[in-house]
Amino acid sequence: MLPQFNMASYHFNSIEKNWQKFWAEHQTFKADNNSELPKYYVLDMFPYPSGAGLHVGHPLGYIASDIVSRYKRHKGFNVLHPMGYDSFGLPAEQYAIQTGQHPAITTEENIKRYRQQLDNIGFSFDWSREVRTTDAQYYHWTQWIFIQLFNAWYNKVSDKAEPISDLIKKFETEGNSNVNAVCDETIVFSANDWDAFSEKEQQAILLNYRLAYLSDTMVNWCPELGTVLANDEVKDGVSERGGYPVERKLMSQWSLRIAAYAERLLQGLDTLDWTESIKEAQRNWIGKSEGTSLTFSLASPLNPLHGRGEPSDVWMVEEEELWYATSDKSKYRLIKDFALENRRNATKEEVIIWEALRNNQIENVKFRRQHIIDKFIADFVSFEYKLVIEIDGLIHSLEDNIISDEARTLVLNELGFNVIRFTNEEVNSNLDGVLGKIKSYISSAVPSTPSPAEKGMGDEAKKRHGESIEVFTTRPDTIFGVSFLTLAPEHELVAQITTDACKVAVENYITISKNRSERDRMADVKTISGEFTGAYAVHPFTKALIPIWIGDYVLAGYGTGAVMAVPAHDSRDYAFAKHFNLPIPQVVEGGDINVESYDAKEGLLINSDFLNGLEVKAAIKKAIEKIETEGLGKGKTNYRLRNAIFGRQRYWGEPIPVYYKEGVPYVVEEKDLPIALPEVDKFLPTETGEPPLARAQNWNYNGHAFETTTMPGWAGSSWYYLRYMDPNNANEMVSAAAVNYWQNIDLYVGGSEHAVGHLLYARFWCKFLKDIGTVPFEEPFKKLVNQGMIQGTICTTYIYTYQNGLNERLKCAISSDLHSQIKAGNSEGVFKLMTEQIGSSFTDCQYVNEVNVPFEFFAAAAFEDFEGLKKWLNSTGNSVTHLIVGTDSKFQVKMETGKMSKRWHNVVNPDDICTQYGADTLRMYEMFLGPLQDAKPWSTQGIEGVHRFLKKAWRLFHNTANEDFVLSNEPATKAELKTLHKTIKKATEDIESFSFNTSVSAFMVCVNELQDLKCNKREILEPFLILLSPYAPHICEELWHLCGHTESIEKAKWPVFNPEFLVENEFNYPISFNGKVRFNLNFALDMEPAAVEQAVLADEQTIKYLEGKTPKKIIVVKGRIVNVVI
RNA sequence: GCCCAGAUGGUGGAAUCGGUAGACACGCAGGACUUAAAAUCCUGUGGCUUCACGGCUGUGCGGGUUCAAGUCCCGCUCUGGGUACCA
């Protein structure tokens, strides 16, 4: 650098270092927890300190939030603007596995680098409040929250989380029948039962209620990473980090019952000042759908629960228990060659009686219909009272013939049953008499104790035993359009209902769909597959037989894992029906179902019995009513949101504060927190496949084994905003005083990639913490602004190879620096960079071994020297024999914009920009690039302009001749004041609306105008410095002190806009003819439209444009425009 | 497929209420200062047309509403993001 003869020129490097030091020493940005000032909390999403360091994309949001923070301080707010590190995470651990270095060391180094980079940009963070999720003093409270979740259950009645101790009290006094909780399926028990349970049994039951619970769940298992991943950590069937394949696996895992909060998480969105797209993303993720459940009874004979592979007539069961368990209210018609129509349609009289008997309506007695007793099927039976009711004397024998009533009665009597018979006529004409007879029998008889098999089962159990199939639908109006049912291949009923004839095909299908990985299934959405089970269900209204299929388009995990297929009005059902040639009955008018399904929720119902002629909306309502009154199902709301899996089989995370006693999980006592992450010899799973923590020596809780999984990455980041309020509190997570003062976050700035993960989990924890009284608010982030990604340039080469007859495209990125190495012919540099790169970018490519000499390959590619490459490949005898390159036999080197990352070698370090142009230029340039929310590719085009602007601003304060600092105390002119106040207005409005790019423009305009006015007056320039200081704090602080101030500019009051200076008394009206502006005329602003009209008409230019015609109309908009209509 | 956002000069973008489209900057061209360079300053810069004054045209495409449309309405096309057999 040249020696600096003139001390007054703009030496940004030294200026910036000086003021950064000054701010640090004076703790200029320290926020006070005890202030009379109104508070303002501005938060950035804290970074994960990766080894790559910050790139120019990271500071974008930080700069914006820093501008707001500094602005709010000028406006007289007590501003909390902290920063910290989300320092647990996979990359540090992966690095540790490779190098053996402890992740804490790498993390510490990375944090140091991040801090240095952040300091270089001159952020106004209050560093005294820094938090790190990896600090034991921090994760102490992450573990504490886990304990609170473990000790809580969700009460649906109060709609909040409550202490588990209250629940235990309830169990002790009244059992669980009156408890309305969000929980897993569990048995119904009384207070006495609870008392009789062992400790182990009690704990197992409680685990079904706890908000943090252990259960066997299907998880996303990533073998490469050796851990499970949350749904939002999996993209397109591969891990978001690293891009490794992910498979489904059943594992015992810690989970959090976030689904309990689904409705509150959904409702809360309406109260937030977030972009619609992020709210929409969360709504989609929560996935509320309202509809109804609906039960279809099974029509075909059930295979017995046991005895698969027995002779096919095994269903003529001799074992009462067996068929008992599988019958109940289904229309269980054990008829071989019995007339089909009899099977389909219950007689009218049977329906009448059943309507009166079902659901314990009479004397609270449970009746079952169409039940096998011995060799017979009874119309209705109560086991409790050993009572058989027959209508019209018909009992169907299994021998396919009818024997006399007497004979049947005899047999039934022998079995201990009493038989009452009614004729159809009696039912029709004297139902009351019929029911009275039944009642009087019951009241005189003595109930027997049912056998275990006869004992009523809970609804869940019934479903399991397959008397009926429950589906969930949002379109109950289309019930008459159902032409088949589809079950997920994993549906528990499949094995039971599949007929012998279909067994082989169904089992094959299940095997195939099981083995298809998630990834394959996704890649292959278009392929329609399924299999007929051979079984039929009965349509609840028409009583028609409906074939039951299985298909993998139905998901086991959603709804009931079964759908009623309405092909005419659901595109997936339509595709399935077309493929398997199933009927497609239309029930809603509209569309052309020969071409495609008509999914729209509008039109009139047709072919739908009691729904005919109704609009879809009305039909849905009526259908639900009918379904509910008939007891076939009820209105129901489903959420897509799944409970969050909380355990990771990794080392570098918070230990879960749980220990096991006789296999039962208990949380540690709060006084024993934090449970520190133990030392291990290796950061790998044990030989037996246990997580790395299992390697820890002498690591136990009073002799009991600790849980060995750790918390996921999102645990620490779900509450960090609270710790900033009170970062050094050793006794509490956050003091009530601190959280009551700071409240929730006024402005949260971060990337939209966290739309569902972090933002949803943090909201969930906040709601929970509110339920337990730790925080006073329901939503943590009032306003959210998403900064767009700053993208880098990715050079990509496409290579096409023939392997095993497949034409596959390999993709490898060439970074810009690699590209320049190639261009420069520096083969050594090329090889080095390529070696680094091939490893990462080829991991997900199965033909990697075929391209075994990639360096020259790529070098040639960049030169598009196809012939040369081919020659070279032949000379090496390379296995890539058939090479198709591009579409026109050329290598393609394509420039794309994409994520800035180490992987693509396109990271731009902000430090370099700071050295070259200064932090103030970097800050202003990043703001000037465009709207904060937009994604934009990084380019330094234009950075000169911003730098030039700062130099111009500097010169306003300096004599151009000798570069001395000069400031005039003369009063400002009207023109100068107008420029200043225009800028005050614009700068203020733009910060409030986050339009930082336009306010940079406004500063440029201001400086340009002041330069033209040769203004160097204190009255103008000092307020201007305050306006500019949030954007370019260093240069403004320097000039502020040169102006003679001794205190930081940060303490200065924001200038007040005075509209008087902008008042104009004249306006240069554009005069347009038929909307086309031709010339301008100056008129006083207070001139009335009529007068303006006269003046315009009198103008000679107007006369010229009128061409002798009379104007039809003249529109004068005061202070805007004049339009003459000819 | 569905949901959301967007499309304006050679480039990034502005026009926040329906009222002069292209602010501000980059780039480019020309010029001044300088032995030269850097730095700085001045002029021009959507397209077509004209010596010029000017004229025509112009905000992804096709319609419409209006005195007036980048802006509002209807129908498309394309791009980016989210999501994906969610019944």
PDB file of N, CA and C in Angstrom, chain A residues 75-145:
ATOM      1  N   LYS A  75     -34.152   5.344  17.946  1.00  0.00           N
ATOM      2  CA  LYS A  75     -35.540   5.699  18.188  1.00  0.00           C
ATOM      3  C   LYS A  75     -35.906   5.615  19.665  1.00  0.00           C
ATOM      4  N   GLY A  76     -34.924   5.274  20.512  1.00  0.00           N
ATOM      5  CA  GLY A  76     -35.174   5.298  21.944  1.00  0.00           C
ATOM      6  C   GLY A  76     -35.641   3.982  22.542  1.00  0.00           C
ATOM      7  N   PHE A  77     -35.351   2.873  21.870  1.00  0.00           N
ATOM      8  CA  PHE A  77     -35.714   1.577  22.434  1.00  0.00           C
ATOM      9  C   PHE A  77     -34.512   0.948  23.140  1.00  0.00           C
ATOM     10  N   ASN A  78     -34.812   0.145  24.133  1.00  0.00           N
ATOM     11  CA  ASN A  78     -33.804  -0.708  24.745  1.00  0.00           C
ATOM     12  C   ASN A  78     -33.785  -1.982  23.895  1.00  0.00           C
ATOM     13  N   VAL A  79     -32.730  -2.126  23.103  1.00  0.00           N
ATOM     14  CA  VAL A  79     -32.725  -3.183  22.096  1.00  0.00           C
ATOM     15  C   VAL A  79     -31.907  -4.380  22.552  1.00  0.00           C
ATOM     16  N   LEU A  80     -32.515  -5.558  22.454  1.00  0.00           N
ATOM     17  CA  LEU A  80     -31.789  -6.806  22.701  1.00  0.00           C
ATOM     18  C   LEU A  80     -31.465  -7.426  21.347  1.00  0.00           C
ATOM     19  N   HIS A  81     -30.174  -7.505  21.052  1.00  0.00           N
ATOM     20  CA  HIS A  81     -29.751  -8.040  19.757  1.00  0.00           C
ATOM     21  C   HIS A  81     -28.558  -8.948  19.997  1.00  0.00           C
ATOM     22  N   PRO A  82     -28.838 -10.205  20.331  1.00  0.00           N
ATOM     23  CA  PRO A  82     -27.776 -11.119  20.736  1.00  0.00           C
ATOM     24  C   PRO A  82     -27.348 -12.062  19.607  1.00  0.00           C
ATOM     25  N   MET A  83     -26.307 -12.791  19.860  1.00  0.00           N
ATOM     26  CA  MET A  83     -25.834 -13.789  18.892  1.00  0.00           C
ATOM     27  C   MET A  83     -25.219 -14.956  19.654  1.00  0.00           C
ATOM     28  N   GLY A  84     -25.279 -16.119  19.039  1.00  0.00           N
ATOM     29  CA  GLY A  84     -24.716 -17.315  19.669  1.00  0.00           C
ATOM     30  C   GLY A  84     -24.466 -18.387  18.629  1.00  0.00           C
ATOM     31  N   TYR A  85     -24.285 -19.593  19.082  1.00  0.00           N
ATOM     32  CA  TYR A  85     -23.923 -20.670  18.158  1.00  0.00           C
ATOM     33  C   TYR A  85     -24.736 -21.928  18.424  1.00  0.00           C
ATOM     34  N   ASP A  86     -25.261 -22.472  17.362  1.00  0.00           N
ATOM     35  CA  ASP A  86     -25.984 -23.738  17.411  1.00  0.00           C
ATOM     36  C   ASP A  86     -24.940 -24.818  17.166  1.00  0.00           C
ATOM     37  N   SER A  87     -24.181 -25.158  18.201  1.00  0.00           N
ATOM     38  CA  SER A  87     -22.904 -25.815  17.943  1.00  0.00           C
ATOM     39  C   SER A  87     -22.903 -27.338  18.008  1.00  0.00           C
ATOM     40  N   PHE A  88     -24.017 -27.955  18.397  1.00  0.00           N
ATOM     41  CA  PHE A  88     -24.096 -29.413  18.240  1.00  0.00           C
ATOM     42  C   PHE A  88     -24.466 -29.712  16.799  1.00  0.00           C
ATOM     43  N   GLY A  89     -23.919 -30.789  16.257  1.00  0.00           N
ATOM     44  CA  GLY A  89     -24.338 -31.105  14.894  1.00  0.00           C
ATOM     45  C   GLY A  89     -23.477 -32.153  14.228  1.00  0.00           C
ATOM     46  N   LEU A  90     -23.962 -32.641  13.137  1.00  0.00           N
ATOM     47  CA  LEU A  90     -23.319 -33.754  12.450  1.00  0.00           C
ATOM     48  C   LEU A  90     -21.928 -33.477  11.886  1.00  0.00           C
ATOM     49  N   PRO A  91     -21.701 -32.361  11.194  1.00  0.00           N
ATOM     50  CA  PRO A  91     -20.397 -32.212  10.543  1.00  0.00           C
ATOM     51  C   PRO A  91     -19.218 -32.318  11.507  1.00  0.00           C
ATOM     52  N   ALA A  92     -19.340 -31.704  12.681  1.00  0.00           N
ATOM     53  CA  ALA A  92     -18.238 -31.776  13.647  1.00  0.00           C
ATOM     54  C   ALA A  92     -18.005 -33.223  14.049  1.00  0.00           C
ATOM     55  N   GLU A  93     -19.083 -33.985  14.153  1.00  0.00           N
ATOM     56  CA  GLU A  93     -18.947 -35.375  14.553  1.00  0.00           C
ATOM     57  C   GLU A  93     -18.344 -36.221  13.428  1.00  0.00           C
ATOM     58  N   GLN A  94     -18.805 -35.955  12.200  1.00  0.00           N
ATOM     59  CA  GLN A  94     -18.236 -36.686  11.057  1.00  0.00           C
ATOM     60  C   GLN A  94     -16.737 -36.427  10.979  1.00  0.00           C
ATOM     61  N   TYR A  95     -16.369 -35.179  11.207  1.00  0.00           N
ATOM     62  CA  TYR A  95     -14.968 -34.800  11.171  1.00  0.00           C
ATOM     63  C   TYR A  95     -14.222 -35.518  12.287  1.00  0.00           C
ATOM     64  N   ALA A  96     -14.874 -35.625  13.443  1.00  0.00           N
ATOM     65  CA  ALA A  96     -14.260 -36.305  14.578  1.00  0.00           C
ATOM     66  C   ALA A  96     -14.036 -37.783  14.271  1.00  0.00           C
ATOM     67  N   ILE A  97     -15.005 -38.392  13.594  1.00  0.00           N
ATOM     68  CA  ILE A  97     -14.872 -39.806  13.258  1.00  0.00           C
ATOM     69  C   ILE A  97     -13.684 -40.010  12.326  1.00  0.00           C
ATOM     70  N   GLN A  98     -13.564 -39.091  11.373  1.00  0.00           N
ATOM     71  CA  GLN A  98     -12.475 -39.236  10.404  1.00  0.00           C
ATOM     72  C   GLN A  98     -11.103 -38.965  11.018  1.00  0.00           C
ATOM     73  N   THR A  99     -11.028 -37.983  11.896  1.00  0.00           N
ATOM     74  CA  THR A  99      -9.716 -37.548  12.372  1.00  0.00           C
ATOM     75  C   THR A  99      -9.427 -37.939  13.811  1.00  0.00           C
ATOM     76  N   GLY A 100     -10.457 -38.354  14.546  1.00  0.00           N
ATOM     77  CA  GLY A 100     -10.259 -38.688  15.941  1.00  0.00           C
ATOM     78  C   GLY A 100     -10.232 -37.467  16.840  1.00  0.00           C
ATOM     79  N   GLN A 101     -10.310 -36.303  16.232  1.00  0.00           N
ATOM     80  CA  GLN A 101     -10.296 -35.088  17.047  1.00  0.00           C
ATOM     81  C   GLN A 101     -11.653 -34.876  17.708  1.00  0.00           C
ATOM     82  N   HIS A 102     -11.618 -34.472  18.965  1.00  0.00           N
ATOM     83  CA  HIS A 102     -12.872 -34.300  19.698  1.00  0.00           C
ATOM     84  C   HIS A 102     -13.698 -33.181  19.052  1.00  0.00           C
ATOM     85  N   PRO A 103     -14.994 -33.414  18.850  1.00  0.00           N
ATOM     86  CA  PRO A 103     -15.804 -32.380  18.200  1.00  0.00           C
ATOM     87  C   PRO A 103     -15.794 -31.056  18.956  1.00  0.00           C
ATOM     88  N   ALA A 104     -15.563 -31.111  20.250  1.00  0.00           N
ATOM     89  CA  ALA A 104     -15.537 -29.866  21.019  1.00  0.00           C
ATOM     90  C   ALA A 104     -14.392 -28.971  20.549  1.00  0.00           C
ATOM     91  N   ILE A 105     -13.301 -29.604  20.162  1.00  0.00           N
ATOM     92  CA  ILE A 105     -12.131 -28.827  19.715  1.00  0.00           C
ATOM     93  C   ILE A 105     -12.416 -28.165  18.373  1.00  0.00           C
ATOM     94  N   THR A 106     -12.917 -28.968  17.434  1.00  0.00           N
ATOM     95  CA  THR A 106     -13.264 -28.419  16.121  1.00  0.00           C
ATOM     96  C   THR A 106     -14.273 -27.293  16.280  1.00  0.00           C
ATOM     97  N   THR A 107     -15.271 -27.553  17.124  1.00  0.00           N
ATOM     98  CA  THR A 107     -16.329 -26.576  17.315  1.00  0.00           C
ATOM     99  C   THR A 107     -15.760 -25.268  17.856  1.00  0.00           C
ATOM    100  N   GLU A 108     -14.892 -25.387  18.834  1.00  0.00           N
ATOM    101  CA  GLU A 108     -14.273 -24.211  19.434  1.00  0.00           C
ATOM    102  C   GLU A 108     -13.512 -23.406  18.374  1.00  0.00           C
ATOM    103  N   GLU A 109     -12.756 -24.127  17.537  1.00  0.00           N
ATOM    104  CA  GLU A 109     -11.983 -23.447  16.487  1.00  0.00           C
ATOM    105  C   GLU A 109     -12.911 -22.728  15.506  1.00  0.00           C
ATOM    106  N   ASN A 110     -13.955 -23.446  15.106  1.00  0.00           N
ATOM    107  CA  ASN A 110     -14.882 -22.847  14.150  1.00  0.00           C
ATOM    108  C   ASN A 110     -15.572 -21.624  14.736  1.00  0.00           C
ATOM    109  N   ILE A 111     -15.917 -21.701  16.002  1.00  0.00           N
ATOM    110  CA  ILE A 111     -16.586 -20.568  16.642  1.00  0.00           C
ATOM    111  C   ILE A 111     -15.660 -19.354  16.644  1.00  0.00           C
ATOM    112  N   LYS A 112     -14.389 -19.613  16.951  1.00  0.00           N
ATOM    113  CA  LYS A 112     -13.416 -18.515  16.963  1.00  0.00           C
ATOM    114  C   LYS A 112     -13.387 -17.815  15.615  1.00  0.00           C
ATOM    115  N   ARG A 113     -13.360 -18.627  14.575  1.00  0.00           N
ATOM    116  CA  ARG A 113     -13.297 -18.077  13.231  1.00  0.00           C
ATOM    117  C   ARG A 113     -14.572 -17.294  12.917  1.00  0.00           C
ATOM    118  N   TYR A 114     -15.711 -17.868  13.301  1.00  0.00           N
ATOM    119  CA  TYR A 114     -16.984 -17.188  13.049  1.00  0.00           C
ATOM    120  C   TYR A 114     -17.021 -15.845  13.741  1.00  0.00           C
ATOM    121  N   ARG A 115     -16.563 -15.850  14.999  1.00  0.00           N
ATOM    122  CA  ARG A 115     -16.599 -14.640  15.797  1.00  0.00           C
ATOM    123  C   ARG A 115     -15.761 -13.550  15.130  1.00  0.00           C
ATOM    124  N   GLN A 116     -14.600 -13.968  14.642  1.00  0.00           N
ATOM    125  CA  GLN A 116     -13.705 -13.015  14.012  1.00  0.00           C
ATOM    126  C   GLN A 116     -14.354 -12.436  12.756  1.00  0.00           C
ATOM    127  N   GLN A 117     -14.962 -13.331  11.988  1.00  0.00           N
ATOM    128  CA  GLN A 117     -15.618 -12.881  10.758  1.00  0.00           C
ATOM    129  C   GLN A 117     -16.776 -11.940  11.066  1.00  0.00           C
ATOM    130  N   LEU A 118     -17.542 -12.287  12.107  1.00  0.00           N
ATOM    131  CA  LEU A 118     -18.679 -11.447  12.470  1.00  0.00           C
ATOM    132  C   LEU A 118     -18.196 -10.080  12.952  1.00  0.00           C
ATOM    133  N   ASP A 119     -17.125 -10.088  13.753  1.00  0.00           N
ATOM    134  CA  ASP A 119     -16.589  -8.830  14.270  1.00  0.00           C
ATOM    135  C   ASP A 119     -16.129  -7.925  13.141  1.00  0.00           C
ATOM    136  N   ASN A 120     -15.576  -8.526  12.098  1.00  0.00           N
ATOM    137  CA  ASN A 120     -15.086  -7.736  10.971  1.00  0.00           C
ATOM    138  C   ASN A 120     -16.184  -6.917  10.305  1.00  0.00           C
ATOM    139  N   ILE A 121     -17.420  -7.377  10.435  1.00  0.00           N
ATOM    140  CA  ILE A 121     -18.501  -6.697   9.727  1.00  0.00           C
ATOM    141  C   ILE A 121     -19.136  -5.614  10.603  1.00  0.00           C
ATOM    142  N   GLY A 122     -18.749  -5.575  11.862  1.00  0.00           N
ATOM    143  CA  GLY A 122     -19.193  -4.479  12.720  1.00  0.00           C
ATOM    144  C   GLY A 122     -20.631  -4.589  13.198  1.00  0.00           C
ATOM    145  N   PHE A 123     -21.024  -5.801  13.594  1.00  0.00           N
ATOM    146  CA  PHE A 123     -22.400  -5.971  14.075  1.00  0.00           C
ATOM    147  C   PHE A 123     -22.549  -5.432  15.488  1.00  0.00           C
ATOM    148  N   SER A 124     -23.744  -4.993  15.801  1.00  0.00           N
ATOM    149  CA  SER A 124     -23.984  -4.423  17.129  1.00  0.00           C
ATOM    150  C   SER A 124     -24.579  -5.475  18.064  1.00  0.00           C
ATOM    151  N   PHE A 125     -23.971  -6.660  18.090  1.00  0.00           N
ATOM    152  CA  PHE A 125     -24.451  -7.707  18.995  1.00  0.00           C
ATOM    153  C   PHE A 125     -24.010  -7.406  20.422  1.00  0.00           C
ATOM    154  N   ASP A 126     -24.856  -7.828  21.339  1.00  0.00           N
ATOM    155  CA  ASP A 126     -24.474  -7.786  22.745  1.00  0.00           C
ATOM    156  C   ASP A 126     -23.790  -9.117  23.059  1.00  0.00           C
ATOM    157  N   TRP A 127     -22.457  -9.111  22.927  1.00  0.00           N
ATOM    158  CA  TRP A 127     -21.727 -10.379  23.065  1.00  0.00           C
ATOM    159  C   TRP A 127     -21.688 -10.888  24.495  1.00  0.00           C
ATOM    160  N   SER A 128     -22.054 -10.045  25.433  1.00  0.00           N
ATOM    161  CA  SER A 128     -22.038 -10.533  26.821  1.00  0.00           C
ATOM    162  C   SER A 128     -23.127 -11.589  27.029  1.00  0.00           C
ATOM    163  N   ARG A 129     -24.027 -11.702  26.073  1.00  0.00           N
ATOM    164  CA  ARG A 129     -25.130 -12.659  26.206  1.00  0.00           C
ATOM    165  C   ARG A 129     -24.976 -13.884  25.310  1.00  0.00           C
ATOM    166  N   GLU A 130     -23.798 -14.046  24.728  1.00  0.00           N
ATOM    167  CA  GLU A 130     -23.588 -15.173  23.806  1.00  0.00           C
ATOM    168  C   GLU A 130     -24.009 -16.507  24.429  1.00  0.00           C
ATOM    169  N   VAL A 131     -24.692 -17.334  23.654  1.00  0.00           N
ATOM    170  CA  VAL A 131     -24.983 -18.697  24.115  1.00  0.00           C
ATOM    171  C   VAL A 131     -24.436 -19.704  23.118  1.00  0.00           C
ATOM    172  N   ARG A 132     -24.085 -20.865  23.635  1.00  0.00           N
ATOM    173  CA  ARG A 132     -23.666 -21.986  22.790  1.00  0.00           C
ATOM    174  C   ARG A 132     -24.457 -23.200  23.240  1.00  0.00           C
ATOM    175  N   THR A 133     -25.071 -23.884  22.304  1.00  0.00           N
ATOM    176  CA  THR A 133     -25.903 -25.027  22.699  1.00  0.00           C
ATOM    177  C   THR A 133     -25.055 -26.142  23.285  1.00  0.00           C
ATOM    178  N   THR A 134     -23.745 -26.124  23.018  1.00  0.00           N
ATOM    179  CA  THR A 134     -22.868 -27.185  23.505  1.00  0.00           C
ATOM    180  C   THR A 134     -22.355 -26.951  24.920  1.00  0.00           C
ATOM    181  N   ASP A 135     -22.596 -25.749  25.451  1.00  0.00           N
ATOM    182  CA  ASP A 135     -22.174 -25.498  26.827  1.00  0.00           C
ATOM    183  C   ASP A 135     -23.033 -26.292  27.797  1.00  0.00           C
ATOM    184  N   ALA A 136     -22.396 -26.940  28.751  1.00  0.00           N
ATOM    185  CA  ALA A 136     -23.178 -27.691  29.743  1.00  0.00           C
ATOM    186  C   ALA A 136     -24.126 -26.750  30.488  1.00  0.00           C
ATOM    187  N   GLN A 137     -23.690 -25.493  30.701  1.00  0.00           N
ATOM    188  CA  GLN A 137     -24.548 -24.533  31.393  1.00  0.00           C
ATOM    189  C   GLN A 137     -25.779 -24.203  30.566  1.00  0.00           C
ATOM    190  N   TYR A 138     -25.653 -24.373  29.254  1.00  0.00           N
ATOM    191  CA  TYR A 138     -26.820 -24.162  28.398  1.00  0.00           C
ATOM    192  C   TYR A 138     -27.665 -25.432  28.321  1.00  0.00           C
ATOM    193  N   TYR A 139     -27.021 -26.569  27.995  1.00  0.00           N
ATOM    194  CA  TYR A 139     -27.866 -27.756  27.773  1.00  0.00           C
ATOM    195  C   TYR A 139     -28.417 -28.325  29.076  1.00  0.00           C
ATOM    196  N   HIS A 140     -27.895 -27.845  30.188  1.00  0.00           N
ATOM    197  CA  HIS A 140     -28.555 -28.087  31.467  1.00  0.00           C
ATOM    198  C   HIS A 140     -30.064 -27.851  31.309  1.00  0.00           C
ATOM    199  N   TRP A 141     -30.388 -26.710  30.674  1.00  0.00           N
ATOM    200  CA  TRP A 141     -31.805 -26.323  30.607  1.00  0.00           C
ATOM    201  C   TRP A 141     -32.522 -26.959  29.437  1.00  0.00           C
ATOM    202  N   THR A 142     -31.773 -27.371  28.438  1.00  0.00           N
ATOM    203  CA  THR A 142     -32.385 -28.164  27.369  1.00  0.00           C
ATOM    204  C   THR A 142     -32.842 -29.499  27.973  1.00  0.00           C
ATOM    205  N   GLN A 143     -31.984 -30.046  28.825  1.00  0.00           N
ATOM    206  CA  GLN A 143     -32.334 -31.300  29.515  1.00  0.00           C
ATOM    207  C   GLN A 143     -33.485 -31.070  30.489  1.00  0.00           C
ATOM    208  N   TRP A 144     -33.474 -29.921  31.117  1.00  0.00           N
ATOM    209  CA  TRP A 144     -34.548 -29.598  32.066  1.00  0.00           C
ATOM    210  C   TRP A 144     -35.907 -29.575  31.350  1.00  0.00           C
ATOM    211  N   ILE A 145     -35.918 -28.982  30.158  1.00  0.00           N
ATOM    212  CA  ILE A 145     -37.174 -28.945  29.395  1.00  0.00           C
ATOM    213  C   ILE A 145     -37.634 -30.363  29.061  1.00  0.00           C
TER     214      ILE A 145
END
